[in-house]
GROMACS .gro file of C-alpha atoms in nm:
model
  426
    1UNK     CA    1   9.258   9.421   4.081
    2UNK     CA    2   9.189   9.069   4.201
    3UNK     CA    3   9.378   8.803   4.374
    4UNK     CA    4   9.433   8.442   4.279
    5UNK     CA    5   9.137   8.211   4.282
    6UNK     CA    6   9.146   7.932   4.535
    7UNK     CA    7   8.952   7.622   4.456
    8UNK     CA    8   8.758   7.776   4.174
    9UNK     CA    9   8.462   8.014   4.209
   10UNK     CA   10   8.476   8.396   4.170
   11UNK     CA   11   8.812   8.570   4.208
   12UNK     CA   12   8.874   8.722   4.549
   13UNK     CA   13   8.902   9.095   4.562
   14UNK     CA   14   9.207   9.228   4.733
   15UNK     CA   15   9.168   9.464   5.030
   16UNK     CA   16   9.409   9.707   4.863
   17UNK     CA   17   9.420   9.848   4.597
   18UNK     CA   18   9.067   9.862   4.467
   19UNK     CA   19   8.955   9.783   4.113
   20UNK     CA   20   8.949  10.097   3.902
   21UNK     CA   21   8.606  10.008   3.764
   22UNK     CA   22   8.441  10.059   4.098
   23UNK     CA   23   8.589  10.405   4.163
   24UNK     CA   24   8.297  10.589   3.989
   25UNK     CA   25   8.041  10.415   4.211
   26UNK     CA   26   8.257  10.476   4.521
   27UNK     CA   27   8.265  10.846   4.435
   28UNK     CA   28   7.895  10.840   4.396
   29UNK     CA   29   7.871  10.678   4.739
   30UNK     CA   30   8.079  10.965   4.891
   31UNK     CA   31   7.848  11.220   4.742
   32UNK     CA   32   7.511  11.055   4.802
   33UNK     CA   33   7.580  10.908   5.140
   34UNK     CA   34   7.775  11.221   5.239
   35UNK     CA   35   7.456  11.425   5.199
   36UNK     CA   36   7.215  11.153   5.318
   37UNK     CA   37   7.387  11.058   5.644
   38UNK     CA   38   7.388  11.406   5.805
   39UNK     CA   39   7.030  11.473   5.690
   40UNK     CA   40   6.900  11.142   5.823
   41UNK     CA   41   7.082  11.192   6.153
   42UNK     CA   42   6.940  11.544   6.188
   43UNK     CA   43   6.581  11.417   6.118
   44UNK     CA   44   6.618  11.134   6.369
   45UNK     CA   45   6.768  11.355   6.642
   46UNK     CA   46   6.492  11.623   6.598
   47UNK     CA   47   6.221  11.351   6.614
   48UNK     CA   48   6.383  11.198   6.919
   49UNK     CA   49   6.404  11.533   7.090
   50UNK     CA   50   6.035  11.599   7.015
   51UNK     CA   51   5.952  11.257   7.162
   52UNK     CA   52   6.144  11.336   7.474
   53UNK     CA   53   5.981  11.666   7.526
   54UNK     CA   54   5.626  11.519   7.468
   55UNK     CA   55   5.686  11.216   7.688
   56UNK     CA   56   5.509  11.368   7.997
   57UNK     CA   57   5.198  11.395   7.780
   58UNK     CA   58   5.205  11.032   7.677
   59UNK     CA   59   5.212  11.112   7.306
   60UNK     CA   60   5.591  11.138   7.316
   61UNK     CA   61   5.631  10.764   7.366
   62UNK     CA   62   5.471  10.710   7.024
   63UNK     CA   63   5.694  10.973   6.867
   64UNK     CA   64   6.001  10.802   7.023
   65UNK     CA   65   5.886  10.469   6.873
   66UNK     CA   66   5.857  10.645   6.532
   67UNK     CA   67   6.199  10.799   6.572
   68UNK     CA   68   6.350  10.455   6.647
   69UNK     CA   69   6.172  10.317   6.349
   70UNK     CA   70   6.328  10.600   6.148
   71UNK     CA   71   6.669  10.496   6.262
   72UNK     CA   72   6.601  10.148   6.135
   73UNK     CA   73   6.477  10.280   5.803
   74UNK     CA   74   6.783  10.507   5.762
   75UNK     CA   75   7.007  10.208   5.835
   76UNK     CA   76   6.821   9.996   5.574
   77UNK     CA   77   6.863  10.271   5.311
   78UNK     CA   78   7.232  10.295   5.380
   79UNK     CA   79   7.262   9.918   5.370
   80UNK     CA   80   7.104   9.903   5.028
   81UNK     CA   81   7.321  10.181   4.900
   82UNK     CA   82   7.627   9.994   5.023
   83UNK     CA   83   7.527   9.697   4.811
   84UNK     CA   84   7.464   9.908   4.494
   85UNK     CA   85   7.742  10.160   4.517
   86UNK     CA   86   8.010   9.989   4.714
   87UNK     CA   87   7.945   9.634   4.572
   88UNK     CA   88   7.916   9.507   4.932
   89UNK     CA   89   7.569   9.349   4.983
   90UNK     CA   90   7.489   9.305   5.349
   91UNK     CA   91   7.238   9.072   5.506
   92UNK     CA   92   6.926   9.248   5.647
   93UNK     CA   93   6.867   9.214   6.022
   94UNK     CA   94   6.570   9.013   6.144
   95UNK     CA   95   6.236   9.178   6.177
   96UNK     CA   96   6.117   9.313   6.519
   97UNK     CA   97   5.920   9.046   6.698
   98UNK     CA   98   5.602   9.229   6.804
   99UNK     CA   99   5.369   9.093   7.072
  100UNK     CA  100   5.004   9.188   7.153
  101UNK     CA  101   4.949   9.483   7.384
  102UNK     CA  102   5.041   9.848   7.346
  103UNK     CA  103   5.311   9.837   7.621
  104UNK     CA  104   5.485   9.532   7.462
  105UNK     CA  105   5.462   9.688   7.124
  106UNK     CA  106   5.624  10.006   7.251
  107UNK     CA  107   5.903   9.812   7.428
  108UNK     CA  108   5.975   9.607   7.113
  109UNK     CA  109   5.988   9.921   6.897
  110UNK     CA  110   6.191  10.145   7.125
  111UNK     CA  111   6.424   9.861   7.231
  112UNK     CA  112   6.496   9.755   6.871
  113UNK     CA  113   6.872   9.694   6.895
  114UNK     CA  114   6.925   9.703   6.522
  115UNK     CA  115   6.767  10.044   6.506
  116UNK     CA  116   7.010  10.169   6.771
  117UNK     CA  117   7.302  10.018   6.587
  118UNK     CA  118   7.185  10.211   6.280
  119UNK     CA  119   7.182  10.525   6.493
  120UNK     CA  120   7.540  10.454   6.606
  121UNK     CA  121   7.637  10.410   6.241
  122UNK     CA  122   7.483  10.747   6.151
  123UNK     CA  123   7.668  10.919   6.438
  124UNK     CA  124   8.016  10.748   6.352
  125UNK     CA  125   7.966  10.814   5.988
  126UNK     CA  126   7.921  11.180   6.027
  127UNK     CA  127   8.297  11.258   6.070
  128UNK     CA  128   8.372  11.008   5.796
  129UNK     CA  129   8.138  11.190   5.559
  130UNK     CA  130   8.294  11.530   5.644
  131UNK     CA  131   8.648  11.382   5.602
  132UNK     CA  132   8.546  11.235   5.269
  133UNK     CA  133   8.421  11.561   5.138
  134UNK     CA  134   8.719  11.750   5.274
  135UNK     CA  135   8.997  11.518   5.157
  136UNK     CA  136   8.856  11.400   4.832
  137UNK     CA  137   8.710  11.742   4.745
  138UNK     CA  138   9.030  11.920   4.820
  139UNK     CA  139   9.234  11.676   4.610
  140UNK     CA  140   8.991  11.712   4.317
  141UNK     CA  141   8.982  12.095   4.327
  142UNK     CA  142   9.359  12.117   4.371
  143UNK     CA  143   9.427  11.860   4.092
  144UNK     CA  144   9.205  12.034   3.838
  145UNK     CA  145   9.320  12.383   3.919
  146UNK     CA  146   9.694  12.289   3.926
  147UNK     CA  147   9.673  12.089   3.611
  148UNK     CA  148   9.497  12.378   3.423
  149UNK     CA  149   9.733  12.645   3.566
  150UNK     CA  150   9.974  12.647   3.264
  151UNK     CA  151   9.681  12.753   3.044
  152UNK     CA  152   9.513  12.984   3.307
  153UNK     CA  153   9.859  13.159   3.370
  154UNK     CA  154   9.835  13.338   3.034
  155UNK     CA  155   9.510  13.498   3.148
  156UNK     CA  156   9.593  13.573   3.513
  157UNK     CA  157   9.977  13.611   3.517
  158UNK     CA  158   9.926  13.571   3.893
  159UNK     CA  159   9.818  13.336   4.165
  160UNK     CA  160   9.505  13.130   4.156
  161UNK     CA  161   9.255  13.190   4.436
  162UNK     CA  162   9.289  12.824   4.569
  163UNK     CA  163   9.564  12.657   4.763
  164UNK     CA  164   9.817  12.928   4.691
  165UNK     CA  165   9.891  12.814   4.342
  166UNK     CA  166  10.132  13.070   4.202
  167UNK     CA  167  10.437  13.099   3.974
  168UNK     CA  168  10.623  13.409   3.855
  169UNK     CA  169  10.718  13.234   3.527
  170UNK     CA  170  10.543  13.000   3.292
  171UNK     CA  171  10.790  12.714   3.329
  172UNK     CA  172  10.708  12.717   3.701
  173UNK     CA  173  10.346  12.641   3.616
  174UNK     CA  174  10.453  12.309   3.467
  175UNK     CA  175  10.559  12.197   3.815
  176UNK     CA  176  10.224  12.289   3.953
  177UNK     CA  177  10.062  12.095   3.662
  178UNK     CA  178  10.277  11.794   3.752
  179UNK     CA  179  10.162  11.820   4.117
  180UNK     CA  180   9.802  11.843   3.990
  181UNK     CA  181   9.847  11.530   3.785
  182UNK     CA  182   9.981  11.347   4.085
  183UNK     CA  183   9.687  11.467   4.296
  184UNK     CA  184   9.435  11.348   4.037
  185UNK     CA  185   9.609  11.017   4.009
  186UNK     CA  186   9.597  10.972   4.382
  187UNK     CA  187   9.228  11.066   4.398
  188UNK     CA  188   9.089  10.725   4.309
  189UNK     CA  189   9.308  10.564   4.576
  190UNK     CA  190   9.192  10.812   4.831
  191UNK     CA  191   8.829  10.759   4.737
  192UNK     CA  192   8.879  10.381   4.754
  193UNK     CA  193   9.045  10.412   5.099
  194UNK     CA  194   8.745  10.613   5.231
  195UNK     CA  195   8.510  10.360   5.072
  196UNK     CA  196   8.694  10.083   5.264
  197UNK     CA  197   8.625  10.262   5.590
  198UNK     CA  198   8.262  10.292   5.502
  199UNK     CA  199   8.240   9.926   5.403
  200UNK     CA  200   8.380   9.810   5.729
  201UNK     CA  201   8.165  10.050   5.937
  202UNK     CA  202   7.856   9.931   5.753
  203UNK     CA  203   7.948   9.558   5.806
  204UNK     CA  204   8.002   9.623   6.173
  205UNK     CA  205   7.680   9.811   6.248
  206UNK     CA  206   7.434   9.753   5.963
  207UNK     CA  207   7.478   9.391   5.873
  208UNK     CA  208   7.244   9.126   5.993
  209UNK     CA  209   7.337   8.834   6.212
  210UNK     CA  210   7.714   8.766   6.238
  211UNK     CA  211   7.876   8.424   6.214
  212UNK     CA  212   7.835   8.327   6.576
  213UNK     CA  213   7.470   8.433   6.567
  214UNK     CA  214   7.428   8.244   6.245
  215UNK     CA  215   7.571   7.932   6.399
  216UNK     CA  216   7.332   7.961   6.700
  217UNK     CA  217   7.044   8.025   6.456
  218UNK     CA  218   7.141   7.706   6.258
  219UNK     CA  219   7.163   7.506   6.575
  220UNK     CA  220   6.816   7.625   6.684
  221UNK     CA  221   6.664   7.561   6.340
  222UNK     CA  222   6.819   7.216   6.325
  223UNK     CA  223   6.672   7.134   6.669
  224UNK     CA  224   6.346   7.274   6.558
  225UNK     CA  225   6.345   7.070   6.239
  226UNK     CA  226   6.432   6.751   6.425
  227UNK     CA  227   6.163   6.819   6.679
  228UNK     CA  228   5.913   6.893   6.403
  229UNK     CA  229   6.004   6.575   6.223
  230UNK     CA  230   5.960   6.374   6.545
  231UNK     CA  231   5.622   6.540   6.605
  232UNK     CA  232   5.514   6.465   6.249
  233UNK     CA  233   5.612   6.100   6.281
  234UNK     CA  234   5.420   6.071   6.607
  235UNK     CA  235   5.121   6.239   6.449
  236UNK     CA  236   5.138   5.992   6.151
  237UNK     CA  237   5.169   5.702   6.393
  238UNK     CA  238   4.873   5.823   6.605
  239UNK     CA  239   4.657   5.886   6.290
  240UNK     CA  240   4.737   5.546   6.165
  241UNK     CA  241   4.663   5.382   6.498
  242UNK     CA  242   4.346   5.569   6.568
  243UNK     CA  243   4.218   5.593   6.211
  244UNK     CA  244   4.313   5.364   5.928
  245UNK     CA  245   4.441   5.079   6.155
  246UNK     CA  246   4.123   5.082   6.365
  247UNK     CA  247   3.906   5.068   6.049
  248UNK     CA  248   4.114   4.781   5.912
  249UNK     CA  249   4.090   4.588   6.245
  250UNK     CA  250   3.706   4.633   6.243
  251UNK     CA  251   3.695   4.521   5.879
  252UNK     CA  252   3.903   4.207   5.963
  253UNK     CA  253   3.671   4.132   6.260
  254UNK     CA  254   3.358   4.160   6.048
  255UNK     CA  255   3.504   3.954   5.761
  256UNK     CA  256   3.607   3.696   6.025
  257UNK     CA  257   3.254   3.669   6.153
  258UNK     CA  258   3.114   3.644   5.806
  259UNK     CA  259   3.364   3.372   5.732
  260UNK     CA  260   3.269   3.177   6.043
  261UNK     CA  261   2.897   3.211   5.944
  262UNK     CA  262   2.970   3.079   5.598
  263UNK     CA  263   3.191   2.798   5.732
  264UNK     CA  264   2.901   2.612   5.895
  265UNK     CA  265   2.878   2.394   5.589
  266UNK     CA  266   2.497   2.391   5.590
  267UNK     CA  267   2.332   2.648   5.352
  268UNK     CA  268   2.006   2.634   5.542
  269UNK     CA  269   2.179   2.738   5.872
  270UNK     CA  270   2.349   3.036   5.713
  271UNK     CA  271   2.194   3.369   5.803
  272UNK     CA  272   2.247   3.551   5.474
  273UNK     CA  273   2.104   3.878   5.601
  274UNK     CA  274   2.370   3.882   5.881
  275UNK     CA  275   2.645   3.792   5.635
  276UNK     CA  276   2.536   4.077   5.399
  277UNK     CA  277   2.532   4.315   5.696
  278UNK     CA  278   2.886   4.212   5.804
  279UNK     CA  279   3.018   4.236   5.453
  280UNK     CA  280   2.855   4.579   5.398
  281UNK     CA  281   3.008   4.698   5.724
  282UNK     CA  282   3.349   4.561   5.635
  283UNK     CA  283   3.319   4.732   5.292
  284UNK     CA  284   3.239   5.060   5.471
  285UNK     CA  285   3.537   5.018   5.702
  286UNK     CA  286   3.761   4.958   5.394
  287UNK     CA  287   3.643   5.272   5.219
  288UNK     CA  288   3.687   5.481   5.535
  289UNK     CA  289   4.037   5.342   5.580
  290UNK     CA  290   4.119   5.445   5.224
  291UNK     CA  291   3.987   5.794   5.283
  292UNK     CA  292   4.190   5.837   5.597
  293UNK     CA  293   4.503   5.692   5.436
  294UNK     CA  294   4.452   5.934   5.142
  295UNK     CA  295   4.413   6.232   5.377
  296UNK     CA  296   4.723   6.125   5.567
  297UNK     CA  297   4.924   6.098   5.248
  298UNK     CA  298   4.797   6.434   5.137
  299UNK     CA  299   4.919   6.580   5.457
  300UNK     CA  300   5.266   6.451   5.396
  301UNK     CA  301   5.288   6.549   5.031
  302UNK     CA  302   4.982   6.692   4.851
  303UNK     CA  303   4.947   6.509   4.508
  304UNK     CA  304   4.836   6.841   4.342
  305UNK     CA  305   5.199   6.965   4.396
  306UNK     CA  306   5.314   6.720   4.131
  307UNK     CA  307   5.162   6.956   3.880
  308UNK     CA  308   5.326   7.269   4.029
  309UNK     CA  309   5.234   7.542   4.277
  310UNK     CA  310   4.991   7.709   4.042
  311UNK     CA  311   4.759   7.407   4.023
  312UNK     CA  312   4.810   7.309   4.382
  313UNK     CA  313   4.720   7.653   4.523
  314UNK     CA  314   4.429   7.691   4.280
  315UNK     CA  315   4.297   7.358   4.420
  316UNK     CA  316   4.329   7.487   4.778
  317UNK     CA  317   4.154   7.813   4.680
  318UNK     CA  318   3.849   7.636   4.557
  319UNK     CA  319   3.791   7.478   4.901
  320UNK     CA  320   3.909   7.780   5.109
  321UNK     CA  321   3.559   7.895   5.198
  322UNK     CA  322   3.625   8.244   5.057
  323UNK     CA  323   3.691   8.408   4.721
  324UNK     CA  324   4.068   8.353   4.675
  325UNK     CA  325   4.250   8.472   4.362
  326UNK     CA  326   4.588   8.296   4.297
  327UNK     CA  327   4.867   8.429   4.096
  328UNK     CA  328   5.190   8.235   4.046
  329UNK     CA  329   5.462   8.399   3.845
  330UNK     CA  330   5.779   8.192   3.862
  331UNK     CA  331   6.059   8.181   3.592
  332UNK     CA  332   6.158   7.835   3.716
  333UNK     CA  333   6.014   7.566   3.943
  334UNK     CA  334   6.144   7.583   4.298
  335UNK     CA  335   6.281   7.280   4.481
  336UNK     CA  336   6.013   7.038   4.607
  337UNK     CA  337   6.089   7.108   4.974
  338UNK     CA  338   6.033   7.480   4.927
  339UNK     CA  339   5.717   7.410   4.724
  340UNK     CA  340   5.575   7.212   5.004
  341UNK     CA  341   5.644   7.477   5.261
  342UNK     CA  342   5.484   7.749   5.041
  343UNK     CA  343   5.186   7.526   4.981
  344UNK     CA  344   5.109   7.462   5.348
  345UNK     CA  345   5.184   7.822   5.442
  346UNK     CA  346   4.942   7.946   5.172
  347UNK     CA  347   4.678   7.694   5.279
  348UNK     CA  348   4.712   7.813   5.643
  349UNK     CA  349   4.701   8.182   5.553
  350UNK     CA  350   4.385   8.126   5.334
  351UNK     CA  351   4.223   7.939   5.622
  352UNK     CA  352   4.303   8.231   5.853
  353UNK     CA  353   4.162   8.478   5.606
  354UNK     CA  354   3.839   8.279   5.582
  355UNK     CA  355   3.817   8.249   5.956
  356UNK     CA  356   3.895   8.605   6.061
  357UNK     CA  357   3.816   8.810   5.758
  358UNK     CA  358   3.563   8.642   5.533
  359UNK     CA  359   3.659   8.897   5.262
  360UNK     CA  360   3.817   8.798   4.924
  361UNK     CA  361   4.194   8.748   4.938
  362UNK     CA  362   4.478   8.756   4.685
  363UNK     CA  363   4.750   8.492   4.695
  364UNK     CA  364   5.060   8.570   4.494
  365UNK     CA  365   5.375   8.367   4.450
  366UNK     CA  366   5.676   8.519   4.262
  367UNK     CA  367   6.054   8.530   4.265
  368UNK     CA  368   6.272   8.842   4.311
  369UNK     CA  369   6.652   8.849   4.358
  370UNK     CA  370   6.686   8.471   4.426
  371UNK     CA  371   6.406   8.486   4.683
  372UNK     CA  372   6.073   8.292   4.661
  373UNK     CA  373   5.803   8.517   4.793
  374UNK     CA  374   5.451   8.429   4.903
  375UNK     CA  375   5.209   8.711   4.980
  376UNK     CA  376   4.852   8.682   5.101
  377UNK     CA  377   4.638   8.999   5.131
  378UNK     CA  378   4.282   9.068   5.228
  379UNK     CA  379   4.068   9.367   5.325
  380UNK     CA  380   3.941   9.231   5.654
  381UNK     CA  381   3.937   9.400   5.996
  382UNK     CA  382   4.315   9.364   6.045
  383UNK     CA  383   4.485   9.321   6.381
  384UNK     CA  384   4.662   8.999   6.291
  385UNK     CA  385   4.974   8.947   6.504
  386UNK     CA  386   5.230   8.665   6.553
  387UNK     CA  387   5.159   8.507   6.891
  388UNK     CA  388   5.321   8.190   7.033
  389UNK     CA  389   5.118   7.886   6.951
  390UNK     CA  390   4.911   8.071   6.689
  391UNK     CA  391   4.875   7.990   6.321
  392UNK     CA  392   5.126   8.268   6.209
  393UNK     CA  393   5.373   8.150   6.461
  394UNK     CA  394   5.342   7.795   6.320
  395UNK     CA  395   5.412   7.936   5.971
  396UNK     CA  396   5.720   8.127   6.096
  397UNK     CA  397   5.851   7.807   6.257
  398UNK     CA  398   5.801   7.622   5.937
  399UNK     CA  399   6.011   7.887   5.750
  400UNK     CA  400   6.294   7.897   5.995
  401UNK     CA  401   6.476   7.575   5.896
  402UNK     CA  402   6.513   7.711   5.534
  403UNK     CA  403   6.614   8.063   5.639
  404UNK     CA  404   6.275   8.199   5.558
  405UNK     CA  405   6.119   8.508   5.706
  406UNK     CA  406   5.761   8.602   5.781
  407UNK     CA  407   5.639   8.962   5.783
  408UNK     CA  408   5.292   9.075   5.890
  409UNK     CA  409   5.141   9.412   5.820
  410UNK     CA  410   4.788   9.426   5.970
  411UNK     CA  411   4.686   9.766   6.109
  412UNK     CA  412   4.346   9.789   6.284
  413UNK     CA  413   4.079   9.835   6.014
  414UNK     CA  414   4.293   9.645   5.755
  415UNK     CA  415   4.416   9.556   5.502
  416UNK     CA  416   4.619   9.265   5.616
  417UNK     CA  417   4.928   9.163   5.415
  418UNK     CA  418   5.131   8.853   5.521
  419UNK     CA  419   5.458   8.794   5.330
  420UNK     CA  420   5.682   8.484   5.350
  421UNK     CA  421   6.017   8.493   5.185
  422UNK     CA  422   6.237   8.190   5.127
  423UNK     CA  423   6.586   8.223   4.982
  424UNK     CA  424   6.633   8.001   4.679
  425UNK     CA  425   6.942   7.781   4.640
  426UNK     CA  426   7.192   7.913   4.387
   0.00000   0.00000   0.00000
């Protein structure tokens, strides 16, 4: 059941009652999540208890970090199930910001607030799961038994062993059948009511940044984008002043000297060797200015991007200094702004791989669920982390204004996998 559409777009689903077509998935949610939630909570509690017991030995802290990570994983699994079975997709929380050093890593892992929110969700959902099984299960069993009682009465001539269903005469069984039909008719509504509670609980504790957090994030990214644009303009101005402009000034001076030499009016007094030297130097300045202007323009918008990401990234790979295989699998061409971000991010990641790994790397660009994804992997020594002022931090900052996310998996010994995800406009 849907409400009226305001201003076009998809119809707005009413809070109550629920659409009959969703009831089957909601019932599946009650069964699957009803079993999964208690099991996940039990595993997390046991792991946490083991971590507390082993804490005096030092190893327990690592077990605690693993238990907290398990909380986050359980929350992520429930969040995905909420989107599939309850038709209520939730935004994933931001990744944990890890810093170099074992102590900082442990503090970041154990203090992961989204993991603890997921733990709170598992605790609060436990009574909801039991209530769902008890109420919905009781209605279903009673409804089926009571509805079938007029037929079963001929075989039992007595009470059924559930809910005191009994009638001395067959006409009395019809009343029980009527009650069973009512119970079965009410079952979808009860299932939907329980699903509403689960939806609200998941939105409250498993969803990513809320509206206020989102507004603050947009303010921060807007400020970052403005600051980045200002820095780029200043860099362009500095490069023009110190590079191409200086070359053009030198060229003008040399051509001016050559002009003065030729303006003497007496061919015998003209030092042709000096004139040739000045013209050759001015020609060299002009070529250098063109090179610097071309490099500057390439830094603003690489010409290779006009032919698409596949060609542009293949061009970068040929000059990366390592073996770099490029795979671009996109059903449609992304917006130019996102292409530029992916291009520079891939170029920086290939440079990092050449600098720190030296091993062949794989660059892959694809699209999945309206998300443009760039992944760069290599089999180097690993140990890559996001640190302020570093190359990976710069890539993360470049992704922020477009709601992009950077994930780094680089255990000691490798392999290293860096993934950048950018949501595509609908």
